[in-house]
Coordinates of C-alpha atoms (C1' of nucleotides) in Angstrom, one line a residue:
Chain X
M1 CA 22.3 24.6 31.4
L2 CA 22.3 22.4 28.3
D3 CA 19.3 20.5 27.6
P4 CA 19.8 16.9 28.8
R5 CA 18.3 15.4 25.7
T6 CA 20.5 17.4 23.3
L7 CA 23.2 16.6 25.6
A8 CA 22.5 13.0 24.9
A9 CA 22.3 13.5 21.2
R10 CA 25.6 15.4 21.1
R11 CA 27.4 13.8 23.9
D12 CA 30.9 13.5 22.4
E13 CA 30.8 17.2 21.2
V14 CA 29.9 18.3 24.7
A15 CA 32.5 16.1 26.2
E16 CA 35.1 17.7 23.9
S17 CA 34.0 21.2 24.9
C18 CA 34.2 20.4 28.6
R19 CA 37.7 19.0 28.0
R20 CA 38.8 22.2 26.3
R21 CA 37.3 24.2 29.1
G22 CA 39.2 22.1 31.7
V23 CA 35.7 21.4 33.3
V24 CA 35.2 17.9 34.7
V25 CA 31.6 16.8 34.4
D26 CA 30.1 13.3 34.4
L27 CA 28.0 13.6 31.3
D28 CA 26.8 10.0 31.4
A29 CA 25.4 10.6 34.9
V30 CA 23.5 13.5 33.7
I31 CA 22.1 11.6 30.7
G32 CA 21.3 8.5 32.8
H33 CA 19.6 10.6 35.3
Q34 CA 17.4 12.3 32.7
E35 CA 16.3 8.9 31.5
R36 CA 15.3 8.0 35.1
V37 CA 13.4 11.2 35.4
A38 CA 11.5 10.4 32.2
A39 CA 10.6 6.8 33.4
L40 CA 9.3 8.3 36.7
T41 CA 7.3 11.0 34.9
T42 CA 5.7 8.3 32.7
R43 CA 4.6 6.3 35.7
L44 CA 3.3 9.3 37.5
Q45 CA 1.2 10.3 34.4
E46 CA -0.2 6.7 34.2
V47 CA -1.5 7.1 37.8
Y48 CA -3.0 10.6 36.9
R49 CA -4.7 8.9 33.9
Q50 CA -6.1 6.1 36.2
R51 CA -7.3 8.7 38.7
N52 CA -9.1 10.7 36.0
E53 CA -10.7 7.7 34.9
H54 CA -11.7 6.9 38.4
Q55 CA -13.1 10.3 38.9
G56 CA -15.2 10.0 35.8
R57 CA -17.0 7.2 37.4
G58 CA -17.9 9.3 40.4
K59 CA -19.9 11.8 38.5
R60 CA -23.2 10.0 38.6
P61 CA -25.3 9.5 41.8
L62 CA -24.0 6.5 43.9
E63 CA -25.4 4.4 46.7
V64 CA -24.0 5.1 50.0
A65 CA -21.8 2.0 50.2
E66 CA -20.7 2.5 46.6
R67 CA -19.8 6.1 47.4
E68 CA -17.7 5.0 50.3
S69 CA -15.7 2.5 48.5
H70 CA -15.4 4.9 45.6
A71 CA -14.0 7.6 47.9
A72 CA -11.6 5.0 49.4
E73 CA -10.1 4.1 46.1
G74 CA -9.8 7.7 45.2
R75 CA -7.9 8.3 48.3
R76 CA -5.6 5.5 47.6
L77 CA -5.0 6.8 44.0
K78 CA -4.3 10.2 45.4
D79 CA -1.7 8.8 48.0
E80 CA 0.0 6.9 45.2
A81 CA 0.1 10.1 43.0
A82 CA 1.4 12.1 45.8
R83 CA 4.1 9.7 46.6
L84 CA 5.3 9.7 42.9
E85 CA 5.1 13.4 42.7
A86 CA 7.5 13.9 45.5
E87 CA 9.8 11.5 43.8
V88 CA 9.7 13.3 40.5
V89 CA 10.2 16.6 42.1
E90 CA 13.2 15.4 43.9
A91 CA 14.7 13.7 40.8
E92 CA 14.1 16.8 38.7
K93 CA 15.6 19.0 41.2
E94 CA 18.7 16.8 41.1
L95 CA 18.7 16.7 37.4
R96 CA 18.6 20.5 37.2
T97 CA 21.5 20.6 39.6
L98 CA 23.5 18.1 37.6
A99 CA 22.6 19.7 34.2
C100 CA 23.6 23.1 35.4
T101 CA 27.2 21.9 35.9
V102 CA 27.5 21.4 32.2
P103 CA 28.8 24.6 30.5
N104 CA 27.9 25.7 27.1
L105 CA 29.7 24.2 24.0
V106 CA 32.8 26.1 22.8
H107 CA 33.2 27.4 19.3
P108 CA 35.5 25.4 17.3
D109 CA 37.7 28.4 16.3
A110 CA 38.1 29.7 19.8
P111 CA 41.6 29.0 21.1
T112 CA 42.0 26.2 23.5
G113 CA 43.7 26.7 26.9
G114 CA 43.5 29.0 30.0
E115 CA 43.5 32.8 30.7
A116 CA 46.9 33.3 29.0
D117 CA 46.1 31.3 25.9
F118 CA 43.9 33.9 24.1
R119 CA 44.4 34.9 20.4
V120 CA 45.0 38.3 19.4
L121 CA 42.7 39.0 16.5
R122 CA 43.8 42.5 15.5
H123 CA 45.2 45.8 17.0
S124 CA 43.9 49.3 16.4
G125 CA 46.0 52.5 17.0
T126 CA 49.4 52.8 18.4
P127 CA 50.3 53.4 22.1
A128 CA 51.2 57.1 22.4
H129 CA 54.9 58.0 23.1
F130 CA 55.2 60.2 26.0
D131 CA 58.2 62.4 26.5
F132 CA 57.5 62.3 30.2
R133 CA 56.8 59.5 32.6
P134 CA 53.1 58.8 32.3
L135 CA 51.0 58.5 35.4
D136 CA 48.4 55.9 36.1
H137 CA 44.8 56.9 36.2
L138 CA 44.6 57.1 40.0
S139 CA 47.4 59.5 40.4
L140 CA 46.0 61.6 37.6
A141 CA 42.5 61.5 39.0
E142 CA 43.8 62.4 42.5
R143 CA 45.8 65.4 41.1
L144 CA 42.8 66.7 39.3
S145 CA 40.3 65.9 42.2
L146 CA 38.3 63.6 39.9
V147 CA 37.7 60.7 42.3
D148 CA 37.5 60.2 46.1
F149 CA 38.1 56.8 47.2
E150 CA 38.7 57.8 50.9
G151 CA 35.3 59.3 51.0
G152 CA 33.8 56.2 49.3
A153 CA 35.3 54.0 51.9
K154 CA 34.0 56.2 54.6
V155 CA 30.4 56.0 53.6
A156 CA 30.2 52.6 51.9
G157 CA 33.5 50.8 52.3
Q158 CA 36.6 49.7 50.4
K159 CA 36.3 50.0 46.6
F160 CA 33.5 52.4 46.6
Y161 CA 34.2 55.9 45.5
F162 CA 32.9 59.3 44.8
L163 CA 33.3 60.8 41.2
K164 CA 33.9 64.5 41.4
N165 CA 34.3 67.5 39.2
E166 CA 35.0 66.6 35.5
A167 CA 34.8 62.9 36.2
V168 CA 31.0 63.4 36.7
L169 CA 30.7 65.2 33.4
L170 CA 33.0 62.6 31.7
E171 CA 30.8 59.7 32.9
L172 CA 27.6 61.4 31.7
A173 CA 29.3 62.3 28.3
L174 CA 30.5 58.7 27.8
Q175 CA 27.0 57.4 28.5
R176 CA 25.4 59.8 26.1
F177 CA 28.0 59.3 23.4
A178 CA 27.8 55.4 23.6
L179 CA 23.9 55.6 23.6
D180 CA 24.1 57.7 20.4
V181 CA 26.3 55.3 18.8
L182 CA 23.9 52.4 19.7
I183 CA 20.7 54.2 18.7
D184 CA 22.3 54.8 15.4
A185 CA 23.1 51.1 15.2
G186 CA 19.5 50.2 15.7
F187 CA 19.5 49.5 19.3
T188 CA 16.6 50.4 21.6
P189 CA 17.8 52.3 24.7
F190 CA 16.8 51.3 28.2
V191 CA 17.5 52.5 31.8
T192 CA 16.9 49.1 33.6
P193 CA 16.2 48.3 37.2
D194 CA 19.5 48.1 39.3
V195 CA 18.0 44.9 41.1
A196 CA 16.6 41.7 40.1
R197 CA 15.0 38.6 41.4
P198 CA 17.3 35.7 42.1
E199 CA 15.6 33.5 39.4
I200 CA 16.4 36.0 36.9
L201 CA 20.1 36.0 37.9
D202 CA 20.1 32.4 37.8
G203 CA 18.6 32.3 34.2
I204 CA 21.3 34.5 32.9
G205 CA 23.9 32.2 34.5
F206 CA 24.9 34.2 37.6
D207 CA 24.9 32.3 40.9
P208 CA 23.3 34.8 43.3
R209 CA 24.4 32.6 46.3
G210 CA 27.3 30.7 47.5
P211 CA 30.7 31.7 48.9
E212 CA 32.2 32.8 45.5
T213 CA 29.3 34.8 44.3
Q214 CA 29.9 38.2 42.7
I215 CA 26.4 39.3 43.6
Y216 CA 25.0 41.3 46.4
S217 CA 21.8 40.3 47.9
I218 CA 19.4 42.7 49.6
A219 CA 18.6 41.7 53.2
N220 CA 15.0 40.8 53.8
E221 CA 14.1 41.1 50.2
D222 CA 14.1 38.5 47.6
L223 CA 16.3 40.7 45.4
C224 CA 19.8 41.0 44.2
L225 CA 21.8 43.9 43.0
I226 CA 22.6 43.4 39.4
G227 CA 26.2 42.9 38.2
T228 CA 25.3 44.1 34.6
A229 CA 22.2 45.2 32.7
E230 CA 22.5 41.9 30.7
I231 CA 20.6 40.4 33.7
T232 CA 17.7 42.7 33.5
L233 CA 17.5 42.9 29.7
G234 CA 17.6 39.3 29.3
G235 CA 15.0 38.8 32.1
L236 CA 12.8 41.2 30.4
Y237 CA 12.2 38.6 27.7
A238 CA 12.0 35.6 30.1
D239 CA 9.4 33.1 28.9
A240 CA 8.8 35.1 25.7
I241 CA 7.9 33.4 22.5
L242 CA 9.1 35.8 19.8
D243 CA 8.1 36.2 16.2
E244 CA 10.8 35.2 13.9
D245 CA 10.2 38.6 11.9
A246 CA 10.9 40.6 15.2
L247 CA 14.4 39.3 15.4
P248 CA 17.1 40.3 16.0
L249 CA 16.4 42.4 19.0
R250 CA 19.1 44.9 19.8
L251 CA 18.8 46.4 23.3
A252 CA 20.9 48.9 25.0
G253 CA 20.8 49.1 28.8
L254 CA 22.2 51.8 31.0
S255 CA 22.4 50.6 34.7
H256 CA 24.6 50.6 37.7
C257 CA 26.6 47.3 38.2
F258 CA 27.4 46.0 41.5
R259 CA 30.0 43.3 42.2
T260 CA 31.3 41.9 45.5
E261 CA 34.6 40.9 43.9
A262 CA 34.8 38.1 46.5
G263 CA 38.0 36.2 46.0
A264 CA 39.5 39.0 43.9
A265 CA 41.6 40.6 46.6
G266 CA 44.9 41.8 45.3
R267 CA 44.1 41.4 41.7
E268 CA 44.9 44.6 39.8
S269 CA 43.1 46.3 42.5
R270 CA 44.4 49.9 42.1
G271 CA 41.8 52.6 41.4
L272 CA 38.9 52.1 39.2
Y273 CA 39.9 48.9 37.5
R274 CA 38.0 46.7 39.9
V275 CA 35.3 48.4 42.1
H276 CA 32.1 47.3 43.7
Q277 CA 30.0 49.8 41.8
F278 CA 30.1 51.3 38.4
S279 CA 27.8 52.4 35.7
K280 CA 27.7 50.6 32.3
V281 CA 26.0 50.9 28.9
E282 CA 25.4 47.2 27.9
M283 CA 24.4 45.8 24.6
F284 CA 22.1 42.8 24.6
A285 CA 20.8 41.0 21.6
I286 CA 18.4 38.2 20.8
T287 CA 18.7 36.5 17.5
R288 CA 17.6 33.4 15.6
P289 CA 20.2 30.6 16.1
E290 CA 21.6 31.0 12.7
D291 CA 22.3 34.7 13.0
S292 CA 24.1 34.8 16.5
E293 CA 27.7 34.6 15.0
A294 CA 27.1 37.4 12.7
M295 CA 25.6 39.4 15.6
H296 CA 28.7 38.6 17.7
E297 CA 30.8 40.3 15.0
E298 CA 28.4 43.3 15.0
L299 CA 28.7 43.8 18.7
V300 CA 32.5 43.8 18.6
A301 CA 32.5 46.1 15.6
I302 CA 30.4 48.6 17.6
E303 CA 32.8 48.4 20.6
E304 CA 35.6 48.9 18.2
R305 CA 33.9 52.0 16.7
I306 CA 33.4 53.6 20.2
F307 CA 37.0 53.1 21.3
Q308 CA 38.3 54.2 17.9
A309 CA 36.3 57.4 18.2
L310 CA 37.7 57.9 21.8
E311 CA 41.3 57.5 20.2
I312 CA 42.2 54.5 22.5
P313 CA 44.8 52.0 21.2
Y314 CA 43.4 48.7 21.7
R315 CA 43.6 45.0 20.7
V316 CA 40.9 42.5 20.2
I317 CA 41.3 39.0 21.6
D318 CA 39.5 35.8 21.2
V319 CA 39.2 34.4 24.8
A320 CA 40.6 30.9 25.3
S321 CA 38.1 28.1 26.1
G322 CA 39.2 27.8 29.7
D323 CA 38.4 31.4 30.5
L324 CA 35.0 31.6 28.9
G325 CA 32.5 31.3 31.7
A326 CA 29.8 28.6 31.5
P327 CA 27.2 30.5 29.4
A328 CA 29.6 31.8 26.7
Y329 CA 30.2 29.9 23.4
R330 CA 32.8 32.3 22.3
K331 CA 34.0 35.6 23.8
Y332 CA 35.9 38.6 22.4
D333 CA 37.4 41.1 24.7
I334 CA 38.8 44.5 23.8
E335 CA 41.9 45.4 25.7
A336 CA 42.9 48.9 25.8
W337 CA 46.4 50.0 26.1
M338 CA 46.8 51.5 29.6
P339 CA 50.1 53.4 29.8
G340 CA 49.9 53.6 33.7
R341 CA 49.3 49.8 34.1
G342 CA 52.2 47.7 35.4
E343 CA 55.8 48.9 35.0
A344 CA 55.6 50.3 31.5
G345 CA 52.0 50.2 30.5
D346 CA 50.0 47.1 29.7
W347 CA 46.8 45.9 28.1
G348 CA 43.7 46.0 30.3
E349 CA 40.2 44.6 29.5
I350 CA 37.7 47.3 28.9
T351 CA 34.9 45.5 27.1
S352 CA 33.7 42.0 26.6
A353 CA 31.3 40.6 24.1
S354 CA 29.9 37.1 24.5
N355 CA 27.8 34.8 22.2
C356 CA 25.9 32.6 24.7
T357 CA 24.0 30.7 22.0
D358 CA 20.8 29.1 23.6
Y359 CA 22.4 28.6 27.0
Q360 CA 20.7 31.6 28.6
A361 CA 17.6 31.3 26.5
R362 CA 16.9 27.8 27.6
R363 CA 17.1 28.7 31.2
L364 CA 15.0 32.0 30.7
G365 CA 12.6 30.5 28.3
I366 CA 13.3 32.8 25.4
R367 CA 12.0 31.2 22.2
V368 CA 11.5 31.8 18.5
R369 CA 8.4 30.8 16.6
R370 CA 9.6 29.4 13.3
K371 CA 7.4 30.4 10.4
A372 CA 8.3 27.4 8.2
T373 CA 7.8 24.6 10.7
K374 CA 5.5 26.5 13.2
R375 CA 7.7 25.1 16.0
N376 CA 9.4 27.0 18.9
E377 CA 13.0 26.8 19.3
F378 CA 15.4 28.5 21.8
A379 CA 16.6 31.9 20.6
H380 CA 20.3 32.8 21.0
T381 CA 21.5 35.6 23.3
L382 CA 24.5 37.9 23.1
N383 CA 25.9 40.6 25.3
G384 CA 28.6 43.1 25.0
T385 CA 29.9 46.1 26.7
A386 CA 29.4 49.4 25.0
V387 CA 31.2 51.3 27.6
A388 CA 32.0 50.6 31.3
L389 CA 32.1 53.9 33.2
S390 CA 34.9 52.6 35.3
R391 CA 37.5 51.2 32.8
A392 CA 36.7 53.5 29.9
P393 CA 37.7 56.6 31.9
I394 CA 40.9 54.8 32.9
A395 CA 41.9 54.5 29.4
I396 CA 41.0 58.1 28.5
L397 CA 42.9 59.5 31.5
E398 CA 46.1 57.4 30.9
N399 CA 46.2 57.7 27.1
H400 CA 45.2 61.3 26.8
Q401 CA 47.3 62.7 29.6
R402 CA 49.7 65.6 28.8
A403 CA 53.0 66.7 30.4
D404 CA 51.3 69.5 32.3
G405 CA 49.0 67.0 34.1
S406 CA 45.9 67.9 32.0
I407 CA 43.7 65.4 30.1
G408 CA 42.8 66.0 26.5
I409 CA 39.3 65.1 25.5
P410 CA 39.0 63.2 22.3
K411 CA 37.2 65.1 19.6
A412 CA 34.2 62.8 19.3
L413 CA 33.5 63.3 23.0
Q414 CA 33.9 67.0 23.1
P415 CA 30.3 67.9 22.1
Y416 CA 29.1 65.7 24.8
F417 CA 31.6 66.8 27.5
G418 CA 31.4 70.5 26.7
R419 CA 35.1 71.4 26.5
D420 CA 38.3 69.9 25.2
V421 CA 40.5 69.4 28.2
I422 CA 40.5 68.6 32.0
G423 CA 42.9 70.6 34.0
P424 CA 45.8 71.3 34.5
R425 CA 45.5 72.2 38.1
Chain I
rG1 C1' 1.9 52.6 54.2
rG2 C1' -4.1 52.5 54.5
rA3 C1' -8.9 51.0 52.0
rG4 C1' -11.3 48.6 48.1
rA5 C1' -11.4 45.8 43.3
rG6 C1' -9.3 42.3 40.3
rG7 C1' -5.7 38.6 38.0
rU8 C1' -8.9 33.1 32.9
rG9 C1' -6.3 31.4 26.1
rC10 C1' -3.5 36.4 21.0
rC11 C1' -7.3 40.3 22.9
rG12 C1' -12.1 41.3 25.2
rG13 C1' -15.0 38.6 28.4
rA14 C1' -18.4 34.2 30.6
rG15 C1' -17.7 30.6 34.1
rU16 C1' -18.9 30.0 42.0
rG17 C1' -17.5 22.0 43.0
rG18 C1' -17.7 16.9 38.3
rU19 C1' -20.6 17.4 31.9
rC20 C1' -14.4 23.1 31.5
rG21 C1' -8.5 23.1 28.0
rA22 C1' -12.5 26.2 29.2
rA23 C1' -19.0 29.5 26.6
rC24 C1' -19.5 33.9 23.6
rG25 C1' -17.3 38.1 20.7
rG26 C1' -13.1 40.0 18.1
rG27 C1' -8.5 38.9 15.8
rC28 C1' -5.5 35.1 13.4
rC29 C1' -4.7 30.6 9.7
rU30 C1' -7.0 27.0 6.1
rG31 C1' -10.8 25.9 2.6
rA32 C1' -15.6 27.3 -0.2
rC33 C1' -18.0 31.3 -2.8
rU34 C1' -15.3 35.5 -6.1
rC35 C1' -11.9 37.6 -12.0
rG36 C1' -9.9 39.3 -7.3
rA37 C1' -11.3 41.6 -2.6
rA38 C1' -15.0 42.7 1.1
rA39 C1' -19.2 40.2 3.1
rU40 C1' -20.8 35.2 4.1
rC41 C1' -20.3 30.0 5.1
rA42 C1' -17.4 25.6 6.9
rG43 C1' -13.1 24.2 9.4
rG44 C1' -8.5 25.1 12.4
rA45 C1' -5.4 27.5 15.8
rG46 C1' -1.9 27.4 23.2
rU47 C1' 2.5 25.8 26.1
rA48 C1' 5.2 22.0 28.2
rC49 C1' 6.1 17.0 29.5
rU50 C1' 5.6 11.9 28.3
rC51 C1' 5.1 7.0 25.4
rG52 C1' 5.7 5.8 20.1
rC53 C1' 10.0 4.4 14.1
rA54 C1' 5.6 6.8 12.7
rA55 C1' 0.5 7.7 12.5
rG56 C1' -1.2 8.7 16.9
rG57 C1' -2.0 8.3 22.4
rG58 C1' -1.6 10.0 27.4
rU59 C1' -0.5 13.9 31.4
rA60 C1' -0.1 18.8 33.2
rC61 C1' -1.1 24.1 33.0
rC62 C1' -7.3 29.3 34.4
rG63 C1' -1.2 34.9 38.6
rU64 C1' 2.4 31.6 42.1
rG65 C1' 2.7 28.1 46.0
rG66 C1' 0.2 25.3 49.7
rG67 C1' -4.6 23.1 51.7
rU68 C1' -9.8 20.9 51.8
rU69 C1' -12.4 17.0 48.6
rC70 C1' -13.2 10.8 45.5
rG71 C1' -13.1 15.4 42.3
rA72 C1' -11.2 22.7 42.3
rA73 C1' -10.7 27.8 37.3
rU74 C1' -14.6 27.5 41.0
rC75 C1' -14.0 26.6 48.5
rC76 C1' -9.8 27.9 52.3
rC77 C1' -4.6 30.1 53.4
rA78 C1' -0.1 32.6 52.0
rC79 C1' 2.5 35.3 48.6
rC80 C1' 3.2 38.1 43.9
rC81 C1' 1.3 41.5 40.6
rU82 C1' -2.4 45.2 38.4
rC83 C1' -6.1 48.9 38.8
rU84 C1' -8.8 52.8 41.9
rC85 C1' -9.1 56.1 46.1
rC86 C1' -6.4 58.2 50.5
rG87 C1' -1.6 59.2 52.7
rC88 C1' 3.5 60.2 51.8
rC89 C1' 7.3 61.5 48.4
rA90 C1' 12.0 62.5 44.2

RNA sequence: GGAGAGGUGCCGGAGUGGUCGAACGGGCCUGACUCGAAAUCAGGAGUACUCGCAAGGGUACCGUGGGUUCGAAUCCCACCCUCUCCGCCA
């Protein structure tokens, strides 16, 4: 949600961003509605003022007849207020609905276009040359008894799985490795709840309901399974007014992530790439508005450090305007080289870092108290994947596979993993 | 899960129908005193909405949502949360 008043002030800029996103929104309707809500609110407050004045006159002892007519007038004012209140509530609800259709602004340097129009910012590493035909991660994992999708389907359904043997150790090693990198970088580590209230999801910009939702709801509870720790870490600071000196906040959250993947049938669905549950170490940052772009670069730099240490070839892309998602102002994805993907290997997204500017902060009520002006402003929030324990293992398995079917463990991970190879078996 | 207690401003803590946006402490900010500081004294500090070019008005908010009443922090109902005890449990 963009603030309807800043929307009015920056109307043309917002319109241009919507155009670049390919989103059709009637901005003038939102602005007009905001004005109507303000006018209604003013009228309601005037009735409140009258009511207060009237009540002041009832504080002294009154004759019986006087008391009667006083009470009657009071009831009249109360009814009038109630009527207006209902109108205001209704109008505000509608305004919120309208305002929520307006996505965030888009960074001027982000490429314009759809999913395929990303800009490649840089490459790191070179895809390994195999003198044998490399397998995809699923075949590798099955040969080595690392995952059990059949068992997952048996107890929980399609796209759930068991990790087994070294895959379990690999998951834990990657978690711990990533956390160490983040702690070094000044992040405070968290293990967060795996569930959250719908308001929190909504504040972060996830739609907990509706047919296209990515979110599981828990029956008979007002709770959802989280799709990422971004939800819980952001929610942790909902309604906070933060001291300017306390920023930026760097938070690292380890959680399980649950996604329904509604409407994603058939899309790159093999193996661990797109599953209903996985673990993730997520970065979340809260900054002053002027610091968010630098923080965005910092988050990507950390992601790159992690994947360089894991010896995974990758490229960093600047996601195009049409593929950003409503909260994001700019998004950088890291795509790892996955030798087993497609016919002869392909790039696959393994992390994603977004600068959401004040879009989430506004909905969650995360503010900064400015020292100079003593005023409160909405903070900026950012999030980025340190390591997703579904996709990072794909990249490791596929890139570090050997002719004998074993998997080499990158040096940086060996102390965490405990040995230097998985298999062969 | 059962029983009890409680949720008030930055913190502690009054307040059981109008005079309460809220006593009193503490902390914080400004000024006075001081060479400076401490102590002391005098002032000032919440959030949001709304009207206004502004200065400055107005309105709402005492866990949340309803209700009673001319009038609710105060009474009633529901829910959420916290604490203590019991039970259960990793």
